[in-house]
Coordinates of N, CA and C in Angstrom, one line a residue:
X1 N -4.0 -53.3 -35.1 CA -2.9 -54.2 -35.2 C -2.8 -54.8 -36.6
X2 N -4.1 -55.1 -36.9 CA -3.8 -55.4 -38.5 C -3.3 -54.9 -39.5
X3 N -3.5 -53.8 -39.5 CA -3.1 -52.2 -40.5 C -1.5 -52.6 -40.3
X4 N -1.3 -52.0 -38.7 CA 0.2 -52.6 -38.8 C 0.9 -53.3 -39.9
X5 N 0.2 -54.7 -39.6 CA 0.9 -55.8 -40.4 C 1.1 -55.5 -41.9
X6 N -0.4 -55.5 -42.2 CA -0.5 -55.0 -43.1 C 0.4 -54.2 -43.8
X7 N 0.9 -53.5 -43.8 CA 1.8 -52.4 -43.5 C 3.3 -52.7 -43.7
X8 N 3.3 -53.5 -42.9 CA 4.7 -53.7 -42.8 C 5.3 -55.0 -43.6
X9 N 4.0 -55.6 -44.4 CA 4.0 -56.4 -45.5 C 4.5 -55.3 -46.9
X10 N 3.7 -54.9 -46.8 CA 3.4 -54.2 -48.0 C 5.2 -53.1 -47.9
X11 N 5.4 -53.1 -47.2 CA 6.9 -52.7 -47.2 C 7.9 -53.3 -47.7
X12 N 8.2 -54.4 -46.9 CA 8.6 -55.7 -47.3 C 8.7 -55.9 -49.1
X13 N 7.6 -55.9 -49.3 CA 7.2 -56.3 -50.6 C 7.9 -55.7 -51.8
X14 N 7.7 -54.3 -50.7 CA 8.1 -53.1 -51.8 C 10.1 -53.2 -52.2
X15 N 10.0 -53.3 -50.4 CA 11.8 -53.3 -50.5 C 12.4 -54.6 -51.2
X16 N 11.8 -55.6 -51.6 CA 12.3 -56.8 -52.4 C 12.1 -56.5 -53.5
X17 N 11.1 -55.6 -54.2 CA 11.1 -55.4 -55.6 C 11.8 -54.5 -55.6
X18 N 12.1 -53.1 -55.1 CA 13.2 -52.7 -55.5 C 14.5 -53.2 -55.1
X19 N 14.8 -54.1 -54.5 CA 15.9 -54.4 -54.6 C 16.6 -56.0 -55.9
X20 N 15.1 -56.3 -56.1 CA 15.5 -57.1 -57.8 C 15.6 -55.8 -58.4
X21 N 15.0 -54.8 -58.7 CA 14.9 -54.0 -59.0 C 16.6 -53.2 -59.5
X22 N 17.2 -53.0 -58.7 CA 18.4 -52.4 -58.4 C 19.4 -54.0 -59.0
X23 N 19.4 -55.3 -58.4 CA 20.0 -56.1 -59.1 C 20.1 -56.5 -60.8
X24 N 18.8 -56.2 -61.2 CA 18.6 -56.5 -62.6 C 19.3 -55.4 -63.2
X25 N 18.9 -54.1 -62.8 CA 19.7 -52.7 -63.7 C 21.2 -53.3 -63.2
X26 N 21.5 -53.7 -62.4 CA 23.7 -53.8 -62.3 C 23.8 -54.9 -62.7
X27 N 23.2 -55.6 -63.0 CA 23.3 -56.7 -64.2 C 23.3 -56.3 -65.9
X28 N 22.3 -55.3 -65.7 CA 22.5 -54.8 -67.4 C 23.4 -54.2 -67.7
X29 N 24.1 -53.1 -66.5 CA 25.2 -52.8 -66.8 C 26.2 -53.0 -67.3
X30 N 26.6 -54.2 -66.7 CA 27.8 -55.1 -66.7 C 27.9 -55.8 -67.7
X31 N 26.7 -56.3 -68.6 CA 26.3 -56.6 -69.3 C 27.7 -56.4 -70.8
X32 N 28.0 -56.9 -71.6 CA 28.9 -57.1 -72.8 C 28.2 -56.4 -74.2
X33 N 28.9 -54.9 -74.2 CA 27.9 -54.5 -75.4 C 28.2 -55.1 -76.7
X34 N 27.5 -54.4 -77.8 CA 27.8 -54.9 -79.0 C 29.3 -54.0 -79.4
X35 N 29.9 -55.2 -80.2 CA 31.3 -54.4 -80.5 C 30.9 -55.0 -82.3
X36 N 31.3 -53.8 -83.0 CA 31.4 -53.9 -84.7 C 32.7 -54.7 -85.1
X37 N 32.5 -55.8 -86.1 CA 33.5 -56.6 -86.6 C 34.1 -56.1 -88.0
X38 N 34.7 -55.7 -87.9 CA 35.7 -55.0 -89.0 C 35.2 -56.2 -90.2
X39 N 34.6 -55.8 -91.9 CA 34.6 -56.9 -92.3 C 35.5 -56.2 -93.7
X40 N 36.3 -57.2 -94.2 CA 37.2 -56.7 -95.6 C 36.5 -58.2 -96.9
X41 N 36.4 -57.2 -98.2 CA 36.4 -58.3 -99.0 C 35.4 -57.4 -100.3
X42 N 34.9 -58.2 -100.9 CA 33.5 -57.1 -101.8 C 32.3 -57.9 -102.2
X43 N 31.2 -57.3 -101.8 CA 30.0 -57.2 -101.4 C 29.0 -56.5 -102.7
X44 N 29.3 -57.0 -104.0 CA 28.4 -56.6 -105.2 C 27.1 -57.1 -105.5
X45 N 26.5 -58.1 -105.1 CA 25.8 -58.5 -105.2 C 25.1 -58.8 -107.0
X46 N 26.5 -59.0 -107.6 CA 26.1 -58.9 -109.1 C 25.7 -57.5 -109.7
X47 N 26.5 -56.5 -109.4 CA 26.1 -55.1 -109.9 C 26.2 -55.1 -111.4
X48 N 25.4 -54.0 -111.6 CA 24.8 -53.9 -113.0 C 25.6 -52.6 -113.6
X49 N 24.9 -52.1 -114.8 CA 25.9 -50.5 -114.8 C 24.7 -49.9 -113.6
X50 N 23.3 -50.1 -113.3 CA 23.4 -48.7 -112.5 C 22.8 -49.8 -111.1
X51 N 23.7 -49.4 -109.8 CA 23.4 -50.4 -109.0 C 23.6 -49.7 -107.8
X52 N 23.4 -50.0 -106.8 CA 23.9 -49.3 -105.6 C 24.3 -50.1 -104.6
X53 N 25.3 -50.0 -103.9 CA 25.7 -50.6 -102.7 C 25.3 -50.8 -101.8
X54 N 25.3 -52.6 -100.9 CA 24.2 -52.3 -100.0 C 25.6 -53.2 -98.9
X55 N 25.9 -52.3 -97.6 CA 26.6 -52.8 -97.1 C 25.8 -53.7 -95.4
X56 N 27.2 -54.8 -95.4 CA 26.1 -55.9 -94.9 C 27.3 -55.6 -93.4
X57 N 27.0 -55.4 -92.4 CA 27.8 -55.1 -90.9 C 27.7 -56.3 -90.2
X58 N 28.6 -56.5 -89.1 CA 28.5 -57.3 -88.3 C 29.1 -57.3 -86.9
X59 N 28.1 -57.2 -85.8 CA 28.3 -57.2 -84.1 C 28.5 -58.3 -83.5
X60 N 29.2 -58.2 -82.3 CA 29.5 -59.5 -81.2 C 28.9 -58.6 -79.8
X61 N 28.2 -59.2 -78.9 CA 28.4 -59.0 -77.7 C 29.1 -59.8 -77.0
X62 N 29.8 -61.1 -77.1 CA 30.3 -61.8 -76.3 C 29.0 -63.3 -76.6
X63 N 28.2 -63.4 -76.8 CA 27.4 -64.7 -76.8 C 27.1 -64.6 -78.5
X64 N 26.1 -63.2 -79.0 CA 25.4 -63.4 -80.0 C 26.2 -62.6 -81.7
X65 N 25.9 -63.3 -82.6 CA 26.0 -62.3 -84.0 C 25.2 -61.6 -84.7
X66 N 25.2 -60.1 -84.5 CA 23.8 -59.2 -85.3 C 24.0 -59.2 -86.1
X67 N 23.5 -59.6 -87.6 CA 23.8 -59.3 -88.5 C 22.9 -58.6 -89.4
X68 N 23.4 -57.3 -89.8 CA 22.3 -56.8 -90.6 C 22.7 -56.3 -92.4
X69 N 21.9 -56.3 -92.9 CA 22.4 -55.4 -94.8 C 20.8 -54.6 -94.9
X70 N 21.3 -53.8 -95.8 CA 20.0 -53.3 -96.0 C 19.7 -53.6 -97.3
X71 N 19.8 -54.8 -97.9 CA 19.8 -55.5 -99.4 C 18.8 -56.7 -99.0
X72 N 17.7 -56.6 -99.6 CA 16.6 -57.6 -99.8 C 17.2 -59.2 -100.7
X73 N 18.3 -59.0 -101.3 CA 18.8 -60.0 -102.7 C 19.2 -61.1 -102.1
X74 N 20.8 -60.9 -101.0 CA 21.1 -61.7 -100.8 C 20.6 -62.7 -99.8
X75 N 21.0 -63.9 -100.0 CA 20.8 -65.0 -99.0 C 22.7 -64.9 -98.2
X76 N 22.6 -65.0 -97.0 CA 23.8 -64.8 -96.4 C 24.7 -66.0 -95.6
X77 N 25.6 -66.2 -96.0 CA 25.6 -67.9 -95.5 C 27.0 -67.1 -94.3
X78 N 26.5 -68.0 -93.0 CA 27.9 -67.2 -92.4 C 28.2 -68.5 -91.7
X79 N 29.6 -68.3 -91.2 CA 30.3 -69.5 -90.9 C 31.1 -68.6 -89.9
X80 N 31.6 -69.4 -89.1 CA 32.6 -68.8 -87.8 C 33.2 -69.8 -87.4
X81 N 34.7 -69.9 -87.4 CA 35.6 -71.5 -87.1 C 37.0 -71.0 -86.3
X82 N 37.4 -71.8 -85.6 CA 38.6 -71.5 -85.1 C 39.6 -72.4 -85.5
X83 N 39.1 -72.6 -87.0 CA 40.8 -73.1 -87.6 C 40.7 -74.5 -87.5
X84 N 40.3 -75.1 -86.8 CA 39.8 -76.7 -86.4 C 38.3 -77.2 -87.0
X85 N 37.5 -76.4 -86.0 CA 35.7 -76.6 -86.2 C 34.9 -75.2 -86.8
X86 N 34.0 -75.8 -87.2 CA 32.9 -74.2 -87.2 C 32.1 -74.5 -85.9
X87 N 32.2 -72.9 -85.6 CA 31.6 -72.8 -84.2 C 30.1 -72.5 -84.3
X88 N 30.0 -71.8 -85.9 CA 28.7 -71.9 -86.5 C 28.4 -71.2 -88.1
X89 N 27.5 -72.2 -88.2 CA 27.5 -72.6 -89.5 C 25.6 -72.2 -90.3
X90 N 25.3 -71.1 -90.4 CA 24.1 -70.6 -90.4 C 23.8 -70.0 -91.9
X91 N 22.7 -70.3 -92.5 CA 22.0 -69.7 -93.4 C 21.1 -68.6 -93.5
X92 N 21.5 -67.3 -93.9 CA 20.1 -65.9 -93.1 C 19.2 -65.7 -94.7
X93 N 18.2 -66.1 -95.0 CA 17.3 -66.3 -96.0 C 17.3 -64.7 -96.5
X94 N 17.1 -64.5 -97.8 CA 17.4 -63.0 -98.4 C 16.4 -62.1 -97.9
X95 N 15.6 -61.1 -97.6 CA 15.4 -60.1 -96.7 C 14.7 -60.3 -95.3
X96 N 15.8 -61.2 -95.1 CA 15.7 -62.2 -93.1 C 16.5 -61.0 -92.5
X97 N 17.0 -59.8 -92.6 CA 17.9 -59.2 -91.9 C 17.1 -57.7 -91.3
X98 N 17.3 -57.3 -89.9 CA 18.5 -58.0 -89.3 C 18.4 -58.8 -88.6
X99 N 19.1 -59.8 -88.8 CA 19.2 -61.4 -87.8 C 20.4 -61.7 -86.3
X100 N 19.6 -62.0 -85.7 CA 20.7 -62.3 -85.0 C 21.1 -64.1 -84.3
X101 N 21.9 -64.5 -84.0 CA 22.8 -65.6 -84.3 C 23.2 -65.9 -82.8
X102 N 22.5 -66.7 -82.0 CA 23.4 -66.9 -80.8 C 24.8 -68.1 -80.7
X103 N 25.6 -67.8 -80.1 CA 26.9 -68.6 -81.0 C 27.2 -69.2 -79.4
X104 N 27.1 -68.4 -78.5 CA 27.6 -68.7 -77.1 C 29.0 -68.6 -76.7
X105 N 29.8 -68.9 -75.6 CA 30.7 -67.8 -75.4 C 31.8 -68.7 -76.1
X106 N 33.2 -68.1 -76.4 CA 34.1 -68.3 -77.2 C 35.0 -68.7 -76.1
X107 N 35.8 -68.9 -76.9 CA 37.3 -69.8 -75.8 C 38.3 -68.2 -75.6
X108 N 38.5 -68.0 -74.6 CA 39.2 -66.5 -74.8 C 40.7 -66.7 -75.2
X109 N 41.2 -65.4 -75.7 CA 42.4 -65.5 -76.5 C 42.9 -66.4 -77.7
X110 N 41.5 -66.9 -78.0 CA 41.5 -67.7 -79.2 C 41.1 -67.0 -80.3
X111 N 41.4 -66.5 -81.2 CA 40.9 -66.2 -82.8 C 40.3 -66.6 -83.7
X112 N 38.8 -66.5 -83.8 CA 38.0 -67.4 -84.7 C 37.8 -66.4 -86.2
X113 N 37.7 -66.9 -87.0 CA 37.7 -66.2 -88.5 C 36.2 -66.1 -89.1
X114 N 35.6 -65.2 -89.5 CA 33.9 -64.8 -90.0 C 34.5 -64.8 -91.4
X115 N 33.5 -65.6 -91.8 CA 33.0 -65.7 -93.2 C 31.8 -65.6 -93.6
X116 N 31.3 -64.4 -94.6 CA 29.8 -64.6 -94.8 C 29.9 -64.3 -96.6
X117 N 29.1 -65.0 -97.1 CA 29.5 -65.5 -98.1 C 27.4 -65.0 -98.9
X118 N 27.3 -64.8 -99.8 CA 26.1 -65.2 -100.9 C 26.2 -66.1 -102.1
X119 N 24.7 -65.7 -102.4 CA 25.0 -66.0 -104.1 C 25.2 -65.5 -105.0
X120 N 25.9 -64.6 -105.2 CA 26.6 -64.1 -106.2 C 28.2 -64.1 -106.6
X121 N 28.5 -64.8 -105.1 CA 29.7 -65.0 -105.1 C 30.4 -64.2 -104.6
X122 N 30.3 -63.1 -103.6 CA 30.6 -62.3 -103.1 C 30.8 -63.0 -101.4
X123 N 32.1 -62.8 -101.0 CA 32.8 -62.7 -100.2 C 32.8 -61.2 -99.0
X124 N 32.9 -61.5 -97.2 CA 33.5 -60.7 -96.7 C 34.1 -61.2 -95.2
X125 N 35.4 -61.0 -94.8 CA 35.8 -61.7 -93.9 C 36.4 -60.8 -92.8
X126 N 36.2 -61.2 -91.3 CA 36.1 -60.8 -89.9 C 37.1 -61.6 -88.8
X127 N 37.9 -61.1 -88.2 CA 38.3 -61.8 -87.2 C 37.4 -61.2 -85.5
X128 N 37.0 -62.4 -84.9 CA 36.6 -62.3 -83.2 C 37.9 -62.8 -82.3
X129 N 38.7 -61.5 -81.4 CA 39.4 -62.1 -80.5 C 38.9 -62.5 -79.6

């Protein structure tokens, strides 16, 4: 009779972990991927005559900002506002990348403007709908 029990615990057990199991994967699914933020502007970082371009990208999933460059130089100052407030206002130390930025979720159908800015004076700018 024990074995039984035993038994029919250990079932139990099993069928509750697989079934977090099964809830956590249809959670991830559903889950909000990373979408690329179109960025326009120029990104020289003080070029020299012989220099190479180091381009700096930027993702949303709906909460966070990835941001990555593959340039060690700049310090990256980014800012995100909807015209009123900055929704965030962050400093990414020069080869801190890739970084990521939780901003949390946005007002929908609202348009917030990305600015990420260095020291060189180099500009590149993003809209999030």
């Amino acid at each position: 009779m024990e074995n039984v029990l035993r038994n029919s615990s250990v079932k139990t057990l099993l069928s509750m972990c697989m079934l977090f199991v099964c809830c956590f994967l249809s959670f991830a699914s559903t889950a909000d991927e990373k979408k690329n933020i179109p960025l326009q502007g120029q990104w020289e970082e003080g070029k020299r005559s012989i220099s190479i371009n180091y381009p700096v990208s930027i993702s949303w999933d709906g909460t966070c900002l990835y941001i990555e460059s593959l340039s060690p130089r700049s310090t990256i100052h980014v800012t995100l506002s909807n015209g009123v407030e900055n929704v965030c206002d962050e400093t990414i130390p020069a080869g801190s990348c890739p970084a990521t930025l939780y901003i949390g979720a946005l007002d929908p159908g609202e348009a917030y403007q990305l600015v990420l800015t260095n020291q060189f004076g180099d500009r590149l700018e993003g809209t999030i709908d």
